[in-house]
CSV table of C-alpha atoms in Angstrom, one decimal:
chain,number,residue,atom,x,y,z
A,1,UNK,CA,-47.2,112.2,129.3
A,2,UNK,CA,-49.2,114.7,127.1
A,3,UNK,CA,-47.0,114.1,124.2
A,4,UNK,CA,-47.2,110.3,124.5
A,5,UNK,CA,-51.0,110.5,124.7
A,6,UNK,CA,-51.2,112.9,121.8
A,7,UNK,CA,-48.9,110.4,119.6
A,8,UNK,CA,-51.0,107.5,120.6
A,9,UNK,CA,-54.2,109.3,119.8
A,10,UNK,CA,-52.8,110.2,116.4
A,11,UNK,CA,-51.8,106.6,115.6
A,12,UNK,CA,-55.2,105.3,116.6
A,13,UNK,CA,-56.8,107.8,114.4
A,14,UNK,CA,-54.5,106.9,111.4
A,15,UNK,CA,-55.2,103.1,112.1
A,16,UNK,CA,-58.9,103.9,112.1
A,17,UNK,CA,-58.7,105.8,108.6
A,18,UNK,CA,-56.6,102.9,107.3
A,19,UNK,CA,-59.0,100.2,108.5
A,20,UNK,CA,-62.0,102.4,107.0
A,21,UNK,CA,-60.2,102.6,103.6
A,22,UNK,CA,-59.6,98.8,103.7
A,23,UNK,CA,-63.1,98.0,104.5
A,24,UNK,CA,-64.3,100.3,101.6
A,25,UNK,CA,-62.1,98.5,99.3
A,26,UNK,CA,-63.2,95.2,100.3
A,27,UNK,CA,-66.9,96.2,99.7
A,28,UNK,CA,-67.1,98.7,97.0
A,29,UNK,CA,-63.8,98.0,95.3
A,30,UNK,CA,-64.2,94.1,94.8
A,31,UNK,CA,-67.9,94.8,94.0
A,32,UNK,CA,-66.8,97.0,91.1
A,33,UNK,CA,-64.4,94.4,89.8
A,34,UNK,CA,-66.8,91.5,90.1
A,35,UNK,CA,-69.5,93.7,88.3
A,36,UNK,CA,-67.4,94.6,85.3
A,37,UNK,CA,-66.2,90.9,85.2
A,38,UNK,CA,-69.8,89.6,85.0
A,39,UNK,CA,-70.6,92.0,82.1
A,40,UNK,CA,-67.6,90.6,80.2
A,41,UNK,CA,-68.6,87.1,81.0
A,42,UNK,CA,-72.0,87.5,80.1
A,43,UNK,CA,-71.0,88.9,76.8
A,44,UNK,CA,-68.7,86.0,76.3
A,45,UNK,CA,-71.1,83.3,77.1
A,46,UNK,CA,-73.8,84.8,74.7
A,47,UNK,CA,-71.2,84.3,71.9
A,48,UNK,CA,-70.5,80.8,73.0
A,49,UNK,CA,-74.0,79.6,73.2
A,50,UNK,CA,-74.9,81.1,69.9
A,51,UNK,CA,-72.0,79.1,68.4
A,52,UNK,CA,-73.1,75.9,70.1
A,53,UNK,CA,-76.6,76.2,68.4
A,54,UNK,CA,-76.4,75.8,64.8
A,55,UNK,CA,-79.5,76.5,62.7
A,56,UNK,CA,-79.9,73.9,59.9
A,57,UNK,CA,-82.4,74.8,57.0
A,58,UNK,CA,-84.4,72.0,55.3
A,59,UNK,CA,-87.1,72.1,52.8
A,60,UNK,CA,-90.1,73.8,54.2
A,61,UNK,CA,-88.8,74.3,57.8
A,62,UNK,CA,-85.7,75.0,59.8
A,63,UNK,CA,-84.6,73.4,63.1
A,64,UNK,CA,-81.9,73.8,65.5
A,65,UNK,CA,-79.1,71.3,65.7
A,66,UNK,CA,-77.2,71.4,69.0
A,67,UNK,CA,-73.9,69.6,69.0
A,68,UNK,CA,-72.6,68.1,72.4
A,69,UNK,CA,-71.3,71.0,74.5
A,70,UNK,CA,-67.5,70.8,75.1
A,71,UNK,CA,-66.1,70.6,78.7
A,72,UNK,CA,-65.9,74.1,80.0
A,73,UNK,CA,-62.4,75.6,79.8
A,74,UNK,CA,-60.9,76.6,83.2
A,75,UNK,CA,-61.8,80.0,84.3
A,76,UNK,CA,-64.4,80.6,81.3
A,77,UNK,CA,-68.1,81.1,81.8
A,78,UNK,CA,-70.6,78.1,81.0
A,79,UNK,CA,-73.7,78.6,83.0
A,80,UNK,CA,-76.0,80.9,84.6
A,81,UNK,CA,-77.3,80.6,88.1
A,82,UNK,CA,-80.7,82.1,89.0
A,83,UNK,CA,-82.7,81.8,92.2
A,84,UNK,CA,-86.5,83.1,92.0
A,85,UNK,CA,-87.0,83.7,95.5
A,86,UNK,CA,-84.2,86.5,95.2
A,87,UNK,CA,-86.1,88.2,92.4
A,88,UNK,CA,-85.6,88.5,88.7
A,89,UNK,CA,-82.5,90.8,89.0
A,90,UNK,CA,-80.5,88.0,90.7
A,91,UNK,CA,-78.7,86.1,88.3
A,92,UNK,CA,-75.0,85.3,88.0
A,93,UNK,CA,-72.6,83.8,85.1
A,94,UNK,CA,-70.5,81.0,86.7
A,95,UNK,CA,-67.1,80.1,85.6
A,96,UNK,CA,-65.2,76.9,85.7
A,97,UNK,CA,-62.9,76.7,88.7
A,98,UNK,CA,-62.8,77.9,92.4
A,99,UNK,CA,-59.5,79.5,92.8
A,100,UNK,CA,-59.4,83.1,94.1
A,101,UNK,CA,-59.1,84.4,90.6
A,102,UNK,CA,-62.1,82.5,89.5
A,103,UNK,CA,-64.4,83.4,92.4
A,104,UNK,CA,-63.6,87.1,91.9
A,105,UNK,CA,-65.3,86.9,88.8
A,106,UNK,CA,-68.4,85.2,90.3
A,107,UNK,CA,-69.6,81.7,91.4
A,108,UNK,CA,-67.2,78.9,90.4
A,109,UNK,CA,-68.0,75.3,89.4
A,110,UNK,CA,-65.7,72.7,91.1
A,111,UNK,CA,-63.8,71.0,88.4
A,112,UNK,CA,-64.4,67.2,88.6
A,113,UNK,CA,-67.8,67.4,89.9
A,114,UNK,CA,-70.9,66.8,87.7
A,115,UNK,CA,-72.1,69.2,85.0
A,116,UNK,CA,-75.4,70.7,85.4
A,117,UNK,CA,-78.4,68.4,84.6
A,118,UNK,CA,-76.0,65.3,84.8
A,119,UNK,CA,-76.3,62.4,87.3
A,120,UNK,CA,-74.0,63.2,90.2
A,121,UNK,CA,-73.3,66.3,92.1
A,122,UNK,CA,-72.8,69.6,90.4
A,123,UNK,CA,-70.9,71.8,93.2
A,124,UNK,CA,-70.8,75.6,92.8
A,125,UNK,CA,-68.9,77.9,95.3
A,126,UNK,CA,-69.2,81.7,95.7
A,127,UNK,CA,-68.2,84.6,97.9
A,128,UNK,CA,-71.0,85.8,100.6
A,129,UNK,CA,-69.7,89.3,101.6
A,130,UNK,CA,-67.1,90.5,98.9
A,131,UNK,CA,-66.7,90.5,95.2
A,132,UNK,CA,-70.5,91.3,94.7
A,133,UNK,CA,-71.4,88.7,97.3
A,134,UNK,CA,-73.3,86.3,94.9
A,135,UNK,CA,-74.1,83.8,97.7
A,136,UNK,CA,-74.9,86.5,100.5
A,137,UNK,CA,-78.6,85.3,100.9
A,138,UNK,CA,-78.1,81.5,100.6
A,139,UNK,CA,-78.9,81.1,104.2
A,140,UNK,CA,-82.4,82.3,103.4
A,141,UNK,CA,-83.1,79.3,101.1
A,142,UNK,CA,-85.7,76.7,102.6
A,143,UNK,CA,-86.7,73.2,101.2
A,144,UNK,CA,-88.7,73.6,97.9
A,145,UNK,CA,-87.1,76.8,96.6
A,146,UNK,CA,-85.9,76.6,93.1
A,147,UNK,CA,-82.5,77.1,92.0
A,148,UNK,CA,-82.2,77.4,88.1
A,149,UNK,CA,-79.2,76.6,86.1
A,150,UNK,CA,-79.1,77.8,82.6
A,151,UNK,CA,-76.9,76.1,80.0
A,152,UNK,CA,-76.6,76.6,76.2
A,153,UNK,CA,-79.9,74.9,75.5
A,154,UNK,CA,-81.5,73.9,78.7
A,155,UNK,CA,-82.7,75.3,82.0
A,156,UNK,CA,-82.1,72.8,84.8
A,157,UNK,CA,-84.5,73.4,87.8
A,158,UNK,CA,-83.3,72.1,91.2
A,159,UNK,CA,-85.3,72.1,94.3
A,160,UNK,CA,-83.5,72.8,97.6
A,161,UNK,CA,-83.8,69.9,100.0
A,162,UNK,CA,-81.9,71.3,103.0
A,163,UNK,CA,-78.6,72.8,104.2
A,164,UNK,CA,-75.7,72.1,106.7
A,165,UNK,CA,-72.9,74.0,108.2
A,166,UNK,CA,-69.5,72.1,108.0
A,167,UNK,CA,-65.9,72.6,108.6
A,168,UNK,CA,-63.8,73.9,105.6
A,169,UNK,CA,-61.9,70.5,105.7
A,170,UNK,CA,-65.3,68.3,105.2
A,171,UNK,CA,-65.0,67.6,101.5
A,172,UNK,CA,-67.7,64.8,101.8
A,173,UNK,CA,-70.2,67.5,100.5
A,174,UNK,CA,-68.4,67.4,97.2
A,175,UNK,CA,-69.0,63.6,96.6
A,176,UNK,CA,-71.2,62.5,93.9
A,177,UNK,CA,-73.7,61.5,96.7
A,178,UNK,CA,-73.3,64.4,99.0
A,179,UNK,CA,-72.2,63.3,102.5
A,180,UNK,CA,-71.7,59.6,101.1
A,181,UNK,CA,-68.1,59.3,99.8
A,182,UNK,CA,-67.9,56.1,97.7
A,183,UNK,CA,-71.4,55.8,97.1
A,184,UNK,CA,-72.6,55.6,93.5
A,185,UNK,CA,-74.9,58.5,92.4
A,186,UNK,CA,-78.1,57.7,90.8
A,187,UNK,CA,-79.6,61.1,90.6
A,188,UNK,CA,-78.7,64.7,89.6
A,189,UNK,CA,-78.0,66.9,92.6
A,190,UNK,CA,-76.7,70.4,93.0
A,191,UNK,CA,-74.5,71.8,96.1
A,192,UNK,CA,-73.9,75.5,96.7
A,193,UNK,CA,-71.2,76.3,99.2
A,194,UNK,CA,-70.1,79.5,100.9
A,195,UNK,CA,-68.5,80.9,104.0
A,196,UNK,CA,-70.2,80.8,107.3
A,197,UNK,CA,-70.7,83.0,109.3
A,198,UNK,CA,-70.6,86.2,107.4
A,199,UNK,CA,-67.4,87.9,107.4
A,200,UNK,CA,-65.7,84.8,108.4
A,201,UNK,CA,-64.3,81.6,106.8
A,202,UNK,CA,-64.5,79.5,109.9
A,203,UNK,CA,-67.1,77.2,108.6
A,204,UNK,CA,-68.9,76.4,105.2
A,205,UNK,CA,-72.6,77.0,104.7
A,206,UNK,CA,-73.7,74.2,102.3
A,207,UNK,CA,-77.1,74.2,100.4
A,208,UNK,CA,-78.3,71.0,98.9
A,209,UNK,CA,-80.8,70.7,96.1
A,210,UNK,CA,-82.0,67.8,93.6
A,211,UNK,CA,-83.0,68.2,89.9
A,212,UNK,CA,-86.9,68.3,89.4
A,213,UNK,CA,-86.9,69.1,85.7
A,214,UNK,CA,-84.9,70.2,82.5
A,215,UNK,CA,-86.6,72.4,80.0
A,216,UNK,CA,-85.6,74.1,76.9
A,217,UNK,CA,-83.8,77.5,77.8
A,218,UNK,CA,-85.6,80.7,76.8
A,219,UNK,CA,-83.5,83.7,75.9
């Protein structure tokens, strides 16, 4: 019996160590991956935005000529998300796409939903507890809070209108008018989705916001 007890104890200790290593990887390992990915995406986006803004010189003055931005390529960066409530250090470069590989880099934009600033519903998803947890604090947002989306030339200012907890199968929140599939959109809205509760994927926390202003982006 003592031998059996010793073997069981050793197995439990081994299991505990393996579990601790797994948790450490999920937290610090994935965070480091996303941190490095964000640096690369930020540099790439700076180059893309610089190329999209061409300075044309005319007699006596110079002005910027901004051609229409091309549709974002799958998996590539195209916007920056900022939330003033979370402080100036909170900013994430978002990519086009919401696959596991996309969301490991940072917040992802649902293909087929509206682009930032356009009439319709621009939908972004992000991790809440791993991969630097960009959407970890989304539950703290309250009506009136600002969510800023920087694009090549504009900063779109959205104001939070509310939030909802839904099942992962509820795709109505992705509709042009959130929660009203089939209805035609008449205004620009923003939807953020993430897992709920923390450390679980049983539900989705969904934050809704509406466009209140668009202004020239400052570097």
